[in-house]
mmCIF file of C-alpha atoms and ligand atoms in Angstrom:
data_model
loop_
_atom_site.group_PDB
_atom_site.id
_atom_site.type_symbol
_atom_site.label_atom_id
_atom_site.label_comp_id
_atom_site.label_asym_id
_atom_site.label_seq_id
_atom_site.Cartn_x
_atom_site.Cartn_y
_atom_site.Cartn_z
ATOM 1 C CA MET A 1 -15.206 1.328 7.084
ATOM 2 C CA ARG A 2 -12.441 -1.005 8.137
ATOM 3 C CA ILE A 3 -9.404 -0.691 5.967
ATOM 4 C CA VAL A 4 -5.685 -1.283 5.836
ATOM 5 C CA LEU A 5 -3.673 1.332 4.004
ATOM 6 C CA LEU A 6 -0.592 0.378 2.022
ATOM 7 C CA GLY A 7 1.668 2.879 0.333
ATOM 8 C CA ALA A 8 5.334 3.612 -0.119
ATOM 9 C CA PRO A 9 7.104 6.425 1.687
ATOM 10 C CA GLY A 10 6.197 9.530 -0.294
ATOM 11 C CA SER A 11 2.993 8.030 -1.690
ATOM 12 C CA GLY A 12 0.850 10.517 0.219
ATOM 13 C CA LYS A 13 -0.593 7.793 2.396
ATOM 14 C CA GLY A 14 -0.589 9.919 5.533
ATOM 15 C CA THR A 15 -2.466 12.763 3.896
ATOM 16 C CA GLN A 16 -5.023 10.451 2.355
ATOM 17 C CA ALA A 17 -5.512 8.671 5.653
ATOM 18 C CA GLN A 18 -6.311 12.000 7.291
ATOM 19 C CA LEU A 19 -8.831 12.843 4.581
ATOM 20 C CA LEU A 20 -10.573 9.497 4.951
ATOM 21 C CA GLN A 21 -10.541 9.893 8.713
ATOM 22 C CA ALA A 22 -12.113 13.342 8.502
ATOM 23 C CA ARG A 23 -14.751 12.232 6.034
ATOM 24 C CA HIS A 24 -15.841 9.058 7.758
ATOM 25 C CA GLY A 25 -15.138 9.835 11.380
ATOM 26 C CA VAL A 26 -13.109 6.703 11.861
ATOM 27 C CA PRO A 27 -9.703 6.845 13.550
ATOM 28 C CA GLN A 28 -6.427 6.379 11.780
ATOM 29 C CA VAL A 29 -4.631 3.694 13.731
ATOM 30 C CA SER A 30 -0.885 3.728 13.271
ATOM 31 C CA SER A 31 1.132 1.029 14.976
ATOM 32 C CA GLY A 32 4.006 3.459 15.543
ATOM 33 C CA ASP A 33 1.733 5.981 17.243
ATOM 34 C CA LEU A 34 0.136 3.256 19.356
ATOM 35 C CA LEU A 35 3.538 2.163 20.610
ATOM 36 C CA ARG A 36 4.717 5.671 21.423
ATOM 37 C CA ASP A 37 1.426 6.426 23.110
ATOM 38 C CA ALA A 38 1.431 3.246 25.192
ATOM 39 C CA VAL A 39 4.997 3.870 26.317
ATOM 40 C CA ALA A 40 4.226 7.474 27.168
ATOM 41 C CA ARG A 41 1.123 6.527 29.174
ATOM 42 C CA GLY A 42 2.941 3.679 30.913
ATOM 43 C CA THR A 43 0.250 1.071 30.256
ATOM 44 C CA GLU A 44 1.061 -2.566 30.872
ATOM 45 C CA LEU A 45 1.768 -3.236 27.223
ATOM 46 C CA GLY A 46 3.590 0.069 27.053
ATOM 47 C CA LYS A 47 5.906 -0.979 29.867
ATOM 48 C CA LYS A 48 6.584 -4.270 28.124
ATOM 49 C CA ALA A 49 7.287 -2.498 24.857
ATOM 50 C CA LYS A 50 9.558 -0.010 26.558
ATOM 51 C CA ALA A 51 11.641 -2.763 28.132
ATOM 52 C CA VAL A 52 12.031 -4.491 24.773
ATOM 53 C CA MET A 53 12.983 -1.285 22.995
ATOM 54 C CA GLU A 54 15.450 -0.306 25.678
ATOM 55 C CA ALA A 55 17.112 -3.674 25.205
ATOM 56 C CA GLY A 56 17.544 -2.667 21.583
ATOM 57 C CA GLN A 57 15.124 -5.275 20.294
ATOM 58 C CA LEU A 58 12.106 -5.093 18.045
ATOM 59 C CA VAL A 59 8.736 -5.059 19.720
ATOM 60 C CA SER A 60 7.033 -8.399 19.150
ATOM 61 C CA ASP A 61 3.927 -8.770 17.027
ATOM 62 C CA ASP A 62 2.026 -9.921 20.115
ATOM 63 C CA ILE A 63 2.570 -6.607 21.825
ATOM 64 C CA VAL A 64 1.574 -4.609 18.748
ATOM 65 C CA LEU A 65 -1.481 -6.790 18.204
ATOM 66 C CA GLY A 66 -2.431 -6.279 21.835
ATOM 67 C CA LEU A 67 -2.220 -2.534 21.337
ATOM 68 C CA ILE A 68 -4.314 -2.752 18.177
ATOM 69 C CA ARG A 69 -6.897 -4.870 19.962
ATOM 70 C CA ASP A 70 -7.143 -2.309 22.776
ATOM 71 C CA ARG A 71 -7.338 0.554 20.321
ATOM 72 C CA LEU A 72 -10.106 -1.013 18.244
ATOM 73 C CA SER A 73 -12.211 -1.615 21.324
ATOM 74 C CA ARG A 74 -12.448 2.116 22.030
ATOM 75 C CA PRO A 75 -15.790 3.775 21.201
ATOM 76 C CA ASP A 76 -14.420 5.944 18.398
ATOM 77 C CA ALA A 77 -13.487 2.806 16.446
ATOM 78 C CA ALA A 78 -17.023 1.449 16.558
ATOM 79 C CA ASN A 79 -17.656 2.484 12.959
ATOM 80 C CA GLY A 80 -14.309 1.319 11.710
ATOM 81 C CA PHE A 81 -10.675 2.250 11.444
ATOM 82 C CA ILE A 82 -7.873 3.007 9.036
ATOM 83 C CA LEU A 83 -4.910 0.818 9.842
ATOM 84 C CA ASP A 84 -1.584 2.323 8.869
ATOM 85 C CA GLY A 85 1.869 0.794 9.231
ATOM 86 C CA PHE A 86 0.577 -2.646 10.157
ATOM 87 C CA PRO A 87 0.763 -5.371 8.932
ATOM 88 C CA ARG A 88 4.225 -5.270 7.396
ATOM 89 C CA ASN A 89 4.659 -8.960 6.686
ATOM 90 C CA ILE A 90 2.639 -12.106 6.113
ATOM 91 C CA ASP A 91 2.858 -13.318 9.701
ATOM 92 C CA GLN A 92 1.481 -10.035 10.913
ATOM 93 C CA ALA A 93 -1.229 -10.117 8.252
ATOM 94 C CA ASN A 94 -2.320 -13.585 9.353
ATOM 95 C CA SER A 95 -2.319 -12.566 13.009
ATOM 96 C CA LEU A 96 -4.299 -9.477 12.164
ATOM 97 C CA ASP A 97 -6.833 -11.497 10.168
ATOM 98 C CA ALA A 98 -7.288 -13.789 13.158
ATOM 99 C CA LEU A 99 -7.653 -10.887 15.594
ATOM 100 C CA LEU A 100 -10.209 -9.091 13.425
ATOM 101 C CA ARG A 101 -12.175 -12.292 12.987
ATOM 102 C CA GLU A 102 -12.135 -12.805 16.715
ATOM 103 C CA ILE A 103 -13.473 -9.340 17.498
ATOM 104 C CA GLY A 104 -15.945 -9.551 14.625
ATOM 105 C CA GLN A 105 -14.471 -6.634 12.670
ATOM 106 C CA PRO A 106 -13.198 -8.080 9.401
ATOM 107 C CA LEU A 107 -11.542 -5.794 6.859
ATOM 108 C CA ASP A 108 -13.651 -4.202 4.136
ATOM 109 C CA ALA A 109 -10.730 -3.392 1.909
ATOM 110 C CA VAL A 110 -6.993 -2.985 1.643
ATOM 111 C CA LEU A 111 -6.083 0.148 -0.266
ATOM 112 C CA LEU A 112 -2.763 0.286 -2.047
ATOM 113 C CA LEU A 113 -1.768 3.807 -2.982
ATOM 114 C CA ASP A 114 0.159 3.289 -6.179
ATOM 115 C CA VAL A 115 2.818 5.819 -7.143
ATOM 116 C CA ARG A 116 5.636 5.379 -9.635
ATOM 117 C CA HIS A 117 9.161 4.904 -8.338
ATOM 118 C CA ALA A 118 10.429 7.993 -10.143
ATOM 119 C CA THR A 119 7.701 10.127 -8.607
ATOM 120 C CA LEU A 120 8.422 8.821 -5.129
ATOM 121 C CA MET A 121 12.117 9.601 -5.554
ATOM 122 C CA GLN A 122 11.317 13.100 -6.712
ATOM 123 C CA ARG A 123 8.900 13.768 -3.895
ATOM 124 C CA LEU A 124 11.160 12.431 -1.157
ATOM 125 C CA ALA A 125 14.473 13.788 -2.412
ATOM 126 C CA GLY A 126 12.897 17.213 -2.908
ATOM 127 C CA ARG A 127 11.663 17.445 0.647
ATOM 128 C CA ARG A 128 13.034 20.289 2.760
ATOM 129 C CA ILE A 129 12.337 21.014 6.400
ATOM 130 C CA CYS A 130 12.374 24.309 8.243
ATOM 131 C CA PRO A 131 14.439 23.856 11.408
ATOM 132 C CA LYS A 132 12.601 26.701 13.110
ATOM 133 C CA CYS A 133 8.903 25.964 12.579
ATOM 134 C CA GLY A 134 9.037 22.411 11.242
ATOM 135 C CA SER A 135 7.177 23.232 8.017
ATOM 136 C CA VAL A 136 7.754 20.776 5.205
ATOM 137 C CA TYR A 137 8.419 22.055 1.681
ATOM 138 C CA ASN A 138 9.391 20.576 -1.633
ATOM 139 C CA VAL A 139 11.957 22.105 -3.959
ATOM 140 C CA SER A 140 9.616 21.438 -6.873
ATOM 141 C CA THR A 141 7.025 23.816 -5.431
ATOM 142 C CA MET A 142 9.385 26.408 -3.931
ATOM 143 C CA PRO A 143 10.249 29.436 -6.066
ATOM 144 C CA ALA A 144 13.523 28.880 -7.922
ATOM 145 C CA GLY A 145 16.562 29.858 -5.884
ATOM 146 C CA VAL A 146 14.658 30.244 -2.634
ATOM 147 C CA THR A 147 16.129 28.154 0.193
ATOM 148 C CA VAL A 148 14.535 29.778 3.210
ATOM 149 C CA CYS A 149 11.227 29.250 4.985
ATOM 150 C CA PRO A 150 8.734 31.892 3.831
ATOM 151 C CA LYS A 151 7.287 32.047 7.342
ATOM 152 C CA ASP A 152 10.403 32.798 9.349
ATOM 153 C CA GLY A 153 13.295 33.066 6.935
ATOM 154 C CA ALA A 154 15.198 30.106 8.373
ATOM 155 C CA GLU A 155 17.371 28.129 5.953
ATOM 156 C CA VAL A 156 15.530 24.902 5.093
ATOM 157 C CA TYR A 157 17.440 21.612 5.171
ATOM 158 C CA GLN A 158 17.207 18.066 3.880
ATOM 159 C CA ARG A 159 16.803 15.285 6.417
ATOM 160 C CA PRO A 160 19.528 12.629 6.188
ATOM 161 C CA ASP A 161 16.695 10.149 5.603
ATOM 162 C CA ASP A 162 15.758 11.997 2.433
ATOM 163 C CA LYS A 163 19.119 11.709 0.673
ATOM 164 C CA GLU A 164 18.748 9.826 -2.591
ATOM 165 C CA ASP A 165 20.677 6.679 -1.721
ATOM 166 C CA VAL A 166 18.824 6.347 1.579
ATOM 167 C CA ILE A 167 15.503 6.847 -0.190
ATOM 168 C CA ALA A 168 16.312 4.174 -2.740
ATOM 169 C CA LYS A 169 17.027 1.799 0.125
ATOM 170 C CA ARG A 170 13.810 2.701 1.928
ATOM 171 C CA LEU A 171 11.756 2.162 -1.216
ATOM 172 C CA GLU A 172 13.434 -1.168 -1.813
ATOM 173 C CA VAL A 173 12.655 -2.323 1.717
ATOM 174 C CA TYR A 174 9.067 -1.174 1.314
ATOM 175 C CA ALA A 175 8.673 -3.053 -1.964
ATOM 176 C CA GLN A 176 10.092 -6.227 -0.491
ATOM 177 C CA GLN A 177 7.817 -6.046 2.520
ATOM 178 C CA THR A 178 4.727 -5.163 0.569
ATOM 179 C CA ARG A 179 4.902 -7.640 -2.291
ATOM 180 C CA PRO A 180 3.733 -10.630 -0.212
ATOM 181 C CA LEU A 181 1.004 -8.530 1.389
ATOM 182 C CA ILE A 182 -0.339 -7.566 -2.013
ATOM 183 C CA LYS A 183 -0.544 -11.230 -2.928
ATOM 184 C CA HIS A 184 -2.154 -12.111 0.380
ATOM 185 C CA TYR A 185 -4.883 -9.496 0.193
ATOM 186 C CA THR A 186 -5.454 -10.118 -3.484
ATOM 187 C CA ARG A 187 -6.137 -13.724 -2.698
ATOM 188 C CA LEU A 188 -8.640 -12.614 -0.093
ATOM 189 C CA GLY A 189 -10.321 -10.345 -2.633
ATOM 190 C CA LEU A 190 -9.616 -7.280 -0.510
ATOM 191 C CA LEU A 191 -6.955 -5.418 -2.433
ATOM 192 C CA ARG A 192 -7.838 -2.188 -4.245
ATOM 193 C CA THR A 193 -5.134 -0.391 -6.130
ATOM 194 C CA VAL A 194 -5.564 3.373 -6.229
ATOM 195 C CA ALA A 195 -3.632 5.548 -8.660
ATOM 196 C CA GLY A 196 -1.795 7.886 -6.311
ATOM 197 C CA GLU A 197 -0.513 10.486 -8.753
ATOM 198 C CA GLY A 198 -2.264 13.677 -9.729
ATOM 199 C CA GLU A 199 -4.254 16.253 -7.798
ATOM 200 C CA LEU A 200 -4.821 15.604 -4.117
ATOM 201 C CA ASP A 201 -8.611 15.841 -4.500
ATOM 202 C CA ALA A 202 -8.693 13.450 -7.422
ATOM 203 C CA VAL A 203 -6.641 10.916 -5.498
ATOM 204 C CA ALA A 204 -8.919 11.351 -2.496
ATOM 205 C CA GLU A 205 -11.931 10.674 -4.683
ATOM 206 C CA ARG A 206 -10.387 7.498 -6.018
ATOM 207 C CA MET A 207 -9.514 6.414 -2.479
ATOM 208 C CA GLU A 208 -13.088 7.016 -1.465
ATOM 209 C CA ALA A 209 -14.491 4.997 -4.331
ATOM 210 C CA ALA A 210 -12.075 2.157 -3.692
ATOM 211 C CA ALA A 211 -12.801 2.084 0.031
ATOM 212 C CA LEU A 212 -16.518 1.830 -0.566
ATOM 213 C CA SER A 213 -16.418 -0.606 -3.447
ATOM 214 C CA LYS A 214 -17.868 -4.047 -2.939
ATOM 215 C CA PRO A 215 -15.372 -6.797 -2.217
ATOM 216 C CA ILE A 216 -14.440 -8.925 -5.190
ATOM 217 C CA PRO A 217 -14.964 -12.634 -4.529
ATOM 218 C CA ALA A 218 -11.633 -14.380 -4.070
ATOM 219 C CA GLY A 219 -10.535 -16.151 -7.215
ATOM 220 C CA LYS A 220 -12.117 -13.621 -9.546
ATOM 221 C CA ILE A 221 -9.083 -11.417 -9.639
ATOM 222 C CA SER A 222 -5.508 -11.770 -10.556
ATOM 223 C CA VAL A 223 -2.807 -9.319 -9.786
ATOM 224 C CA GLY A 224 0.095 -8.817 -12.109
ATOM 225 C CA ARG A 225 1.171 -11.019 -14.922
ATOM 226 C CA LYS A 226 1.186 -14.231 -13.010
ATOM 227 C CA PRO A 227 -2.325 -15.098 -11.893
ATOM 228 C CA SER A 228 -2.722 -17.617 -9.121
ATOM 229 C CA ALA A 229 -3.983 -21.063 -9.948
ATOM 230 C CA VAL A 230 -7.358 -20.218 -8.481
ATOM 231 C CA ALA A 231 -7.669 -17.024 -10.468
ATOM 232 C CA LYS A 232 -6.622 -18.845 -13.631
ATOM 233 C CA GLN A 233 -9.301 -21.424 -13.144
ATOM 234 C CA ALA A 234 -11.933 -18.809 -12.473
ATOM 235 C CA LYS A 235 -10.821 -16.939 -15.565
ATOM 236 C CA ARG A 236 -11.153 -20.031 -17.692
ATOM 237 C CA LYS A 237 -14.650 -20.617 -16.420
ATOM 238 C CA ALA A 238 -15.707 -17.008 -16.550
ATOM 239 C CA LYS A 239 -16.652 -15.263 -19.751
ATOM 240 C CA LYS A 240 -13.860 -13.372 -21.379
ATOM 241 C CA PRO A 241 -15.243 -10.057 -22.540
ATOM 242 C CA VAL A 242 -12.012 -8.974 -24.207
ATOM 243 C CA ALA A 243 -11.537 -12.132 -26.201
ATOM 244 C CA LYS A 244 -15.210 -12.142 -27.085
ATOM 245 C CA ALA A 245 -15.205 -8.629 -28.401
ATOM 246 C CA LYS A 246 -12.160 -9.303 -30.500
ATOM 247 C CA ALA A 247 -13.461 -12.605 -31.764
ATOM 248 C CA ALA A 248 -16.700 -10.979 -32.824
ATOM 249 C CA ARG A 249 -14.877 -8.978 -35.448
ATOM 250 C CA PRO A 250 -14.878 -10.583 -38.894
ATOM 251 C CA PRO A 251 -13.357 -12.808 -40.006
ATOM 252 C CA ALA A 252 -14.202 -14.310 -36.684
ATOM 253 C CA ARG A 253 -12.292 -17.549 -36.669
ATOM 254 C CA LYS A 254 -9.009 -16.310 -38.025
ATOM 255 C CA ALA A 255 -9.024 -13.285 -35.786
ATOM 256 C CA ALA A 256 -9.849 -15.398 -32.773
ATOM 257 C CA ALA A 257 -6.994 -17.769 -33.534
ATOM 258 C CA LYS A 258 -4.651 -14.859 -33.964
ATOM 259 C CA VAL A 259 -5.756 -13.322 -30.693
ATOM 260 C CA ALA A 260 -5.379 -16.628 -28.924
ATOM 261 C CA SER A 261 -1.870 -17.203 -30.204
ATOM 262 C CA LYS A 262 -0.917 -13.650 -29.399
ATOM 263 C CA ARG A 263 -2.337 -14.090 -25.933
ATOM 264 C CA ARG A 264 -0.325 -17.257 -25.432
ATOM 265 C CA LYS A 265 2.815 -15.427 -26.491
ATOM 266 C CA VAL A 266 2.108 -12.542 -24.168
ATOM 267 C CA VAL A 267 1.477 -14.888 -21.272
ATOM 268 C CA LYS A 268 4.689 -16.757 -22.042
ATOM 269 C CA ALA A 269 6.671 -13.555 -22.230
ATOM 270 C CA ALA A 270 5.051 -12.282 -19.074
ATOM 271 C CA LYS A 271 5.935 -15.460 -17.228
ATOM 272 C CA LYS A 272 9.484 -15.190 -18.416
ATOM 273 C CA SER A 273 9.826 -11.582 -17.402
ATOM 274 C CA ALA A 274 8.141 -12.273 -14.093
ATOM 275 C CA LYS A 275 10.755 -14.932 -13.426
ATOM 276 C CA LYS A 276 13.462 -12.526 -14.434
ATOM 277 C CA ALA A 277 12.051 -9.807 -12.248
ATOM 278 C CA LYS A 278 12.084 -12.200 -9.339
ATOM 279 C CA THR A 279 15.766 -12.882 -9.661
ATOM 280 C CA ALA A 280 16.765 -9.387 -10.589
ATOM 281 C CA ARG A 281 16.608 -6.764 -7.897
ATOM 282 C CA GLY A 282 12.938 -6.117 -8.537
ATOM 283 C CA LYS A 283 12.229 -2.461 -8.241
ATOM 284 C CA THR A 284 8.763 -2.628 -6.796
ATOM 285 C CA SER A 285 5.708 -4.748 -6.732
ATOM 286 C CA ARG A 286 3.678 -1.948 -8.138
ATOM 287 C CA LYS A 287 4.620 -2.531 -11.725
ATOM 288 C CA PRO A 288 2.456 -5.555 -12.431
ATOM 289 C CA VAL A 289 -0.480 -4.035 -10.636
ATOM 290 C CA ALA A 290 -0.324 -0.883 -12.704
ATOM 291 C CA ARG A 291 -0.057 -2.898 -15.871
ATOM 292 C CA LYS A 292 -3.370 -4.587 -15.225
ATOM 293 C CA LYS A 293 -5.191 -1.318 -15.641
ATOM 294 C CA LYS A 294 -3.751 -0.349 -18.995
HETATM 295 ZN ZN1 ZN B 301 9.845 28.017 9.195
#
């Protein structure tokens, strides 16, 4: 199982990664952890990374890719890995594709844990930390009026990172970074969108199913309201079960014409709104993906 995990802050990505890791015995590989670990152990790449960070600069993709390469060559990654936090942009995705090709470990799937913006806000803004034991709570699950840790009675607090305006910014950055990746992996037929709301177990089950599902041939899928040219062509060639079912209803011809004209209108409207969304401060890239399912 070789997968990349995508999900907004607050999507539950970390928890789901741990569940997948436990179930399949493949390591969760986080670029942040790799960096910290390499620096702490003083490896060659770690020393390089440390120097860059101390100069106040961002660690280059080459260094991170080097760390990933090293990590994936360890025995525990023989059966796969769950990549978390990398790639974050198209350049990194392309470099990663090349690296995985080179070491003969291509991705099986890219899982996108899809959670509504409002839910993410609620989850993140409600987060409270115990300063004493480090436990994490959420105001939505704490008894009303209680503001202390049940374990040690310490007053819980909100991290500055979890204030609403900061969260909104973080989510915006995530959406901007992730949108091109969604397109990229959709084109490659690797993207699986997993509904990330609901019970933990149910989400885990959906993750499992998505991770094990067969790859969809590129060109057979379209994400959002604006299918790529390739996907459009494939769609035209492929049978259209929806249109067929509708057209089969009597009176066939009239209904079919109606459906077709309605479809054209919807597509037109979708294109328009997609354009609009592009110019407006688009909230997230998750919207179009979610729409596909309904
Ligand atoms: Zn505590």
